[in-house]
Structure formats: structure tokens, C-alpha cells
CSV table of C-alpha atoms in Angstrom, one decimal:
chain,number,residue,atom,x,y,z
A,263,UNK,CA,105.0,91.2,95.3
A,264,UNK,CA,102.7,91.8,92.3
A,265,UNK,CA,104.2,93.4,89.2
A,266,UNK,CA,101.8,94.9,86.6
A,267,UNK,CA,103.1,95.0,83.0
A,268,UNK,CA,101.8,97.6,80.6
A,269,UNK,CA,99.0,96.6,78.2
A,270,UNK,CA,100.3,95.7,74.7
A,271,UNK,CA,97.1,94.2,73.2
A,272,UNK,CA,94.4,96.8,73.0
A,273,UNK,CA,90.8,96.0,74.1
A,274,UNK,CA,88.6,95.7,71.0
A,275,UNK,CA,85.0,96.9,71.0
A,276,UNK,CA,82.1,94.6,71.7
A,277,UNK,CA,83.2,93.0,75.0
A,278,UNK,CA,80.4,90.9,76.4
A,279,UNK,CA,79.1,91.2,80.0
A,280,UNK,CA,77.7,87.9,81.0
A,281,UNK,CA,74.4,87.9,83.0
A,282,UNK,CA,74.6,86.7,86.6
A,283,UNK,CA,78.4,87.2,86.9
A,284,UNK,CA,78.2,88.9,90.3
A,285,UNK,CA,76.7,85.7,92.0
A,286,UNK,CA,79.2,83.5,90.2
A,287,UNK,CA,82.1,85.7,91.2
A,288,UNK,CA,80.8,85.5,94.8
A,289,UNK,CA,80.8,81.7,94.5
A,290,UNK,CA,84.3,81.7,93.1
A,291,UNK,CA,85.6,83.8,95.9
A,292,UNK,CA,83.9,81.6,98.5
A,293,UNK,CA,85.4,78.4,97.2
A,294,UNK,CA,88.9,80.0,96.9
A,295,UNK,CA,88.8,81.2,100.5
A,296,UNK,CA,86.7,78.4,102.0
A,297,UNK,CA,87.5,75.2,100.1
A,298,UNK,CA,85.0,73.2,102.2
A,299,UNK,CA,82.2,75.0,100.3
A,300,UNK,CA,82.9,72.7,97.3
A,301,UNK,CA,81.0,69.6,98.4
A,302,UNK,CA,79.6,66.5,96.7
A,303,UNK,CA,76.3,68.1,95.9
A,304,UNK,CA,77.8,71.2,94.3
A,305,UNK,CA,80.2,69.1,92.4
A,306,UNK,CA,77.4,67.1,90.9
A,307,UNK,CA,75.4,70.2,90.0
A,308,UNK,CA,78.4,71.8,88.2
A,309,UNK,CA,79.3,68.6,86.4
A,310,UNK,CA,75.7,68.2,85.1
A,311,UNK,CA,75.5,71.8,84.1
A,312,UNK,CA,78.7,71.7,81.9
A,313,UNK,CA,77.8,68.4,80.4
A,314,UNK,CA,74.6,70.1,79.2
A,315,UNK,CA,76.4,73.2,78.0
A,316,UNK,CA,79.1,71.3,76.1
A,317,UNK,CA,77.2,71.0,72.8
A,318,UNK,CA,76.8,74.8,72.5
A,319,UNK,CA,79.9,75.9,74.5
A,320,UNK,CA,82.0,77.0,71.5
A,321,UNK,CA,79.2,78.8,69.7
A,322,UNK,CA,77.2,80.4,72.6
A,323,UNK,CA,79.6,80.8,75.6
A,324,UNK,CA,83.2,80.9,74.5
A,325,UNK,CA,84.6,84.3,73.3
A,326,UNK,CA,86.9,82.6,70.7
A,327,UNK,CA,89.8,84.8,71.8
A,328,UNK,CA,93.2,83.6,72.8
A,329,UNK,CA,95.1,86.8,72.8
A,330,UNK,CA,95.2,87.1,76.6
A,331,UNK,CA,96.8,83.7,76.9
A,332,UNK,CA,99.3,84.2,74.1
A,333,UNK,CA,100.3,87.5,75.8
A,334,UNK,CA,100.8,85.6,79.1
A,335,UNK,CA,103.0,83.0,77.4
A,336,UNK,CA,105.0,85.7,75.6
A,337,UNK,CA,105.6,87.9,78.6
A,338,UNK,CA,105.1,85.8,81.8
A,339,UNK,CA,108.1,83.6,81.5
A,340,UNK,CA,110.6,82.1,81.9
A,341,UNK,CA,108.9,78.8,81.8
A,342,UNK,CA,109.9,75.5,83.4
A,343,UNK,CA,110.4,72.5,81.3
A,344,UNK,CA,108.0,69.5,81.9
A,345,UNK,CA,104.3,69.0,82.1
A,346,UNK,CA,101.6,71.7,82.1
A,347,UNK,CA,98.3,70.8,83.7
A,348,UNK,CA,95.3,72.6,82.1
A,349,UNK,CA,92.5,72.7,84.7
A,350,UNK,CA,89.0,73.2,83.4
A,351,UNK,CA,90.2,72.6,79.8
A,352,UNK,CA,86.6,72.5,78.4
A,353,UNK,CA,86.5,71.8,74.7
A,354,UNK,CA,90.2,72.4,74.2
A,355,UNK,CA,90.3,75.9,72.8
A,356,UNK,CA,93.4,76.8,74.8
A,357,UNK,CA,95.2,73.5,74.8
A,358,UNK,CA,97.1,74.1,71.4
A,359,UNK,CA,98.2,77.5,72.7
A,360,UNK,CA,99.7,75.9,75.8
A,361,UNK,CA,101.3,73.1,73.8
A,362,UNK,CA,103.3,75.6,71.9
A,363,UNK,CA,105.2,76.5,75.1
A,364,UNK,CA,105.2,73.3,77.3
A,365,UNK,CA,106.7,69.9,76.5
A,366,UNK,CA,103.5,68.1,77.5
A,367,UNK,CA,100.0,69.2,78.3
A,368,UNK,CA,97.4,67.3,80.4
A,369,UNK,CA,93.8,68.6,79.8
A,370,UNK,CA,91.6,68.0,82.8
A,371,UNK,CA,87.9,68.8,83.1
A,372,UNK,CA,85.1,67.8,85.4
A,373,UNK,CA,82.5,67.4,82.7
A,374,UNK,CA,82.9,64.4,80.4
A,375,UNK,CA,80.9,65.9,77.6
A,376,UNK,CA,83.4,68.8,77.4
A,377,UNK,CA,86.3,66.4,77.0
A,378,UNK,CA,84.6,64.4,74.3
A,379,UNK,CA,84.4,67.5,72.2
A,380,UNK,CA,88.1,68.4,72.7
A,381,UNK,CA,90.7,67.4,70.2
A,382,UNK,CA,92.5,64.1,70.9
A,383,UNK,CA,95.8,65.9,70.4
A,384,UNK,CA,98.0,67.6,71.5
A,385,UNK,CA,97.1,66.7,75.1
A,386,UNK,CA,96.2,63.8,77.3
A,387,UNK,CA,92.6,64.2,78.5
A,388,UNK,CA,91.5,63.3,82.0
A,389,UNK,CA,88.0,63.6,83.6
A,390,UNK,CA,88.5,64.5,87.2
A,391,UNK,CA,87.6,67.0,89.9
A,392,UNK,CA,90.2,69.8,90.3
A,393,UNK,CA,89.6,69.6,94.0
A,394,UNK,CA,90.9,66.0,94.1
A,395,UNK,CA,93.6,65.7,91.4
A,396,UNK,CA,94.7,62.2,90.5
A,397,UNK,CA,98.3,63.3,90.3
A,398,UNK,CA,101.3,62.8,92.5
A,399,UNK,CA,102.8,65.5,94.7
A,400,UNK,CA,105.3,67.9,93.0
A,401,UNK,CA,104.7,66.2,89.6
A,402,UNK,CA,103.6,69.2,87.5
A,403,UNK,CA,105.8,72.1,86.2
A,404,UNK,CA,102.9,74.5,85.4
A,405,UNK,CA,99.2,74.7,86.1
A,406,UNK,CA,97.1,76.7,83.7
A,407,UNK,CA,93.7,78.0,84.8
A,408,UNK,CA,91.5,79.9,82.4
A,409,UNK,CA,88.1,80.9,83.9
A,410,UNK,CA,88.0,78.2,86.5
A,411,UNK,CA,87.4,77.8,90.2
A,412,UNK,CA,90.5,78.0,92.3
A,413,UNK,CA,91.4,74.9,94.3
A,414,UNK,CA,94.6,76.3,95.8
A,415,UNK,CA,95.5,73.3,98.0
A,416,UNK,CA,95.6,70.9,95.1
A,417,UNK,CA,97.5,73.3,92.9
A,418,UNK,CA,100.2,73.8,95.5
A,419,UNK,CA,100.4,70.1,96.2
A,420,UNK,CA,101.0,69.1,92.6
A,421,UNK,CA,103.3,71.9,91.6
A,422,UNK,CA,107.0,71.0,91.5
A,423,UNK,CA,109.7,73.2,92.9
A,424,UNK,CA,110.1,76.1,90.4
A,425,UNK,CA,106.6,75.5,89.1
A,426,UNK,CA,104.3,78.3,88.0
A,427,UNK,CA,100.6,79.0,88.0
A,428,UNK,CA,99.0,80.8,85.1
A,429,UNK,CA,95.7,82.4,86.2
A,430,UNK,CA,93.7,84.0,83.4
A,431,UNK,CA,90.2,85.3,82.6
A,432,UNK,CA,88.8,85.8,79.1
A,433,UNK,CA,86.8,88.9,80.2
A,434,UNK,CA,89.0,90.1,83.0
A,435,UNK,CA,87.0,91.5,85.9
A,436,UNK,CA,83.8,91.0,83.9
A,437,UNK,CA,84.3,87.3,83.8
A,438,UNK,CA,82.0,85.1,85.9
A,439,UNK,CA,84.8,83.4,87.8
A,440,UNK,CA,87.2,86.3,88.0
A,441,UNK,CA,89.5,86.6,91.0
A,442,UNK,CA,92.0,89.3,91.4
A,443,UNK,CA,95.7,88.4,91.7
A,444,UNK,CA,95.9,89.4,95.4
A,445,UNK,CA,93.0,87.0,96.3
A,446,UNK,CA,94.7,84.2,94.4
A,447,UNK,CA,98.0,84.7,96.3
A,448,UNK,CA,96.1,84.8,99.6
A,449,UNK,CA,94.5,81.5,98.8
A,450,UNK,CA,97.8,80.0,97.7
A,451,UNK,CA,99.6,81.2,100.8
A,452,UNK,CA,96.8,79.7,103.0
A,453,UNK,CA,97.1,76.4,101.1
A,454,UNK,CA,100.9,76.5,101.6
A,455,UNK,CA,100.5,76.9,105.3
A,456,UNK,CA,101.3,80.6,105.5
A,457,UNK,CA,100.8,82.3,108.8
A,458,UNK,CA,98.5,85.1,107.7
A,459,UNK,CA,98.0,84.4,104.0
A,460,UNK,CA,98.9,87.9,103.1
A,461,UNK,CA,99.4,89.0,99.5
A,462,UNK,CA,103.1,89.8,100.1
A,463,UNK,CA,104.1,86.5,101.6
A,464,UNK,CA,105.1,83.3,99.8
A,465,UNK,CA,104.2,84.0,96.2
A,466,UNK,CA,105.0,86.7,93.6
A,467,UNK,CA,103.2,87.5,90.5
A,468,UNK,CA,103.4,89.3,87.2
A,469,UNK,CA,100.1,90.4,85.6
A,470,UNK,CA,98.7,92.3,82.7
A,471,UNK,CA,95.5,93.0,80.8
A,472,UNK,CA,95.3,91.9,77.1
A,473,UNK,CA,92.4,92.1,74.7
A,474,UNK,CA,89.2,91.6,76.6
A,475,UNK,CA,91.0,89.5,79.3
A,476,UNK,CA,93.8,89.5,81.9
A,477,UNK,CA,96.4,87.1,83.2
A,478,UNK,CA,98.8,86.6,86.1
A,479,UNK,CA,101.7,84.2,86.3
A,480,UNK,CA,102.5,83.3,89.9
A,481,UNK,CA,105.6,81.7,91.5
A,482,UNK,CA,106.6,80.7,95.0
A,483,UNK,CA,109.1,82.9,96.6
A,484,UNK,CA,109.1,82.6,100.4
A,485,UNK,CA,108.7,78.8,100.6
A,486,UNK,CA,110.0,75.9,98.4
């Protein structure tokens, strides 16, 4: 089941529309639905790209907006206690927002240069591939993903019972890595071993648009 909440934060003028987003959205969908597409060669290319972009990320690529995430945290609960894993944490723009809700935040990014520009606090920083998380099974209470590729198998593996996934995009459907909530649920069901991976089986979600962005909070329902 997907529940859509009414918008409470209006969309301001001036929303950007990144060039080349259609091809990137196609890549995001391919990796979500066919995880084997994420291979060693592609991993190296993406790591090098974001290492190069790190120096200008905050000034040339980030929107500077956090309203979509604060809306998710305000209306997407209740939240489990414990550790939140922030995947694709970049230069740490959203880490302080998450730390206001969760007891502990781990900020993980593929590109080392991104992490070197992130604040040392309030999160532990780890350089790793989100497709191969260096974390134990069922060890994480929440996974936060803002404008990242979806590696559903690893997310479902590390989430503890009662854990949640926050899936968010700064620019909603105009974002380069946007995936709609139904597609995310389908990927999660498939990773969980669902029979058909349908959007009504295994996971539920609440979602909304806020500012330029959107968010969904997803929870397991049909399986532990």
C-alpha cells in the first residue's frame, strides 16, 4: 500500500532541470531492477566522477535545500531507535538533519573526496560501495537515501526488524536518479524474495512532495 500525504511545503519558483537526467534515470532504473548491471567498471567510473566533482559539489550541483527531508522526518514516522545509515552522503549536507532524529548516523559514500569535505561530526564516515555494505545483517534501524542509486538487496539485508527506508529526491521526478515509490517497492520485494515483486506485496509506504523534492518512507509489512 502506498499512502500519499497532502503537500504542506509549497514548490518555490526557480526549480532547476538538470541536463541529461533522462539517461541517468534510465541507469537508475536499470540498476534497481537488474543489480548485476552495477559492475566493477561502472563502479570505478562513478567513483572517479564524484571524486572530481567533490570540490564544486556544494556550489554547482547541490540545491542547498533540505525542506523535503525535514518534511519526511516530521511526517513519515514513527521512527525506530538506533542507527541510521545515510547512503551516498556526499559532502554531508543532510547528515545534521538526520542526526536530529536518529541516535546515531553513519555517513557512507563511494567517493573519498566527498567524505573528506563532509563534517567530522555528527556522523561516522565510511568509504564503501553501497552494493557491498561493510555492515552486519539486521544491524541498521533506518537507511536514508537522497538522490542515490538503489541497491535493494543490501538495504534489505542490513535493515533490522522494524527498520525503515527513507527514499528522497531533491528535485522529485526531475532529479537525475529519481525512482517512483512503486518501483522502489518492487525492487525491495524482489530483494526480499517476493514471488512477483508487486508493489502491493511485502512493503508499505507513505509519500509526499515538499518544496522542489519528494520523499517516501517504506516499511516491511508482509515479511519480517
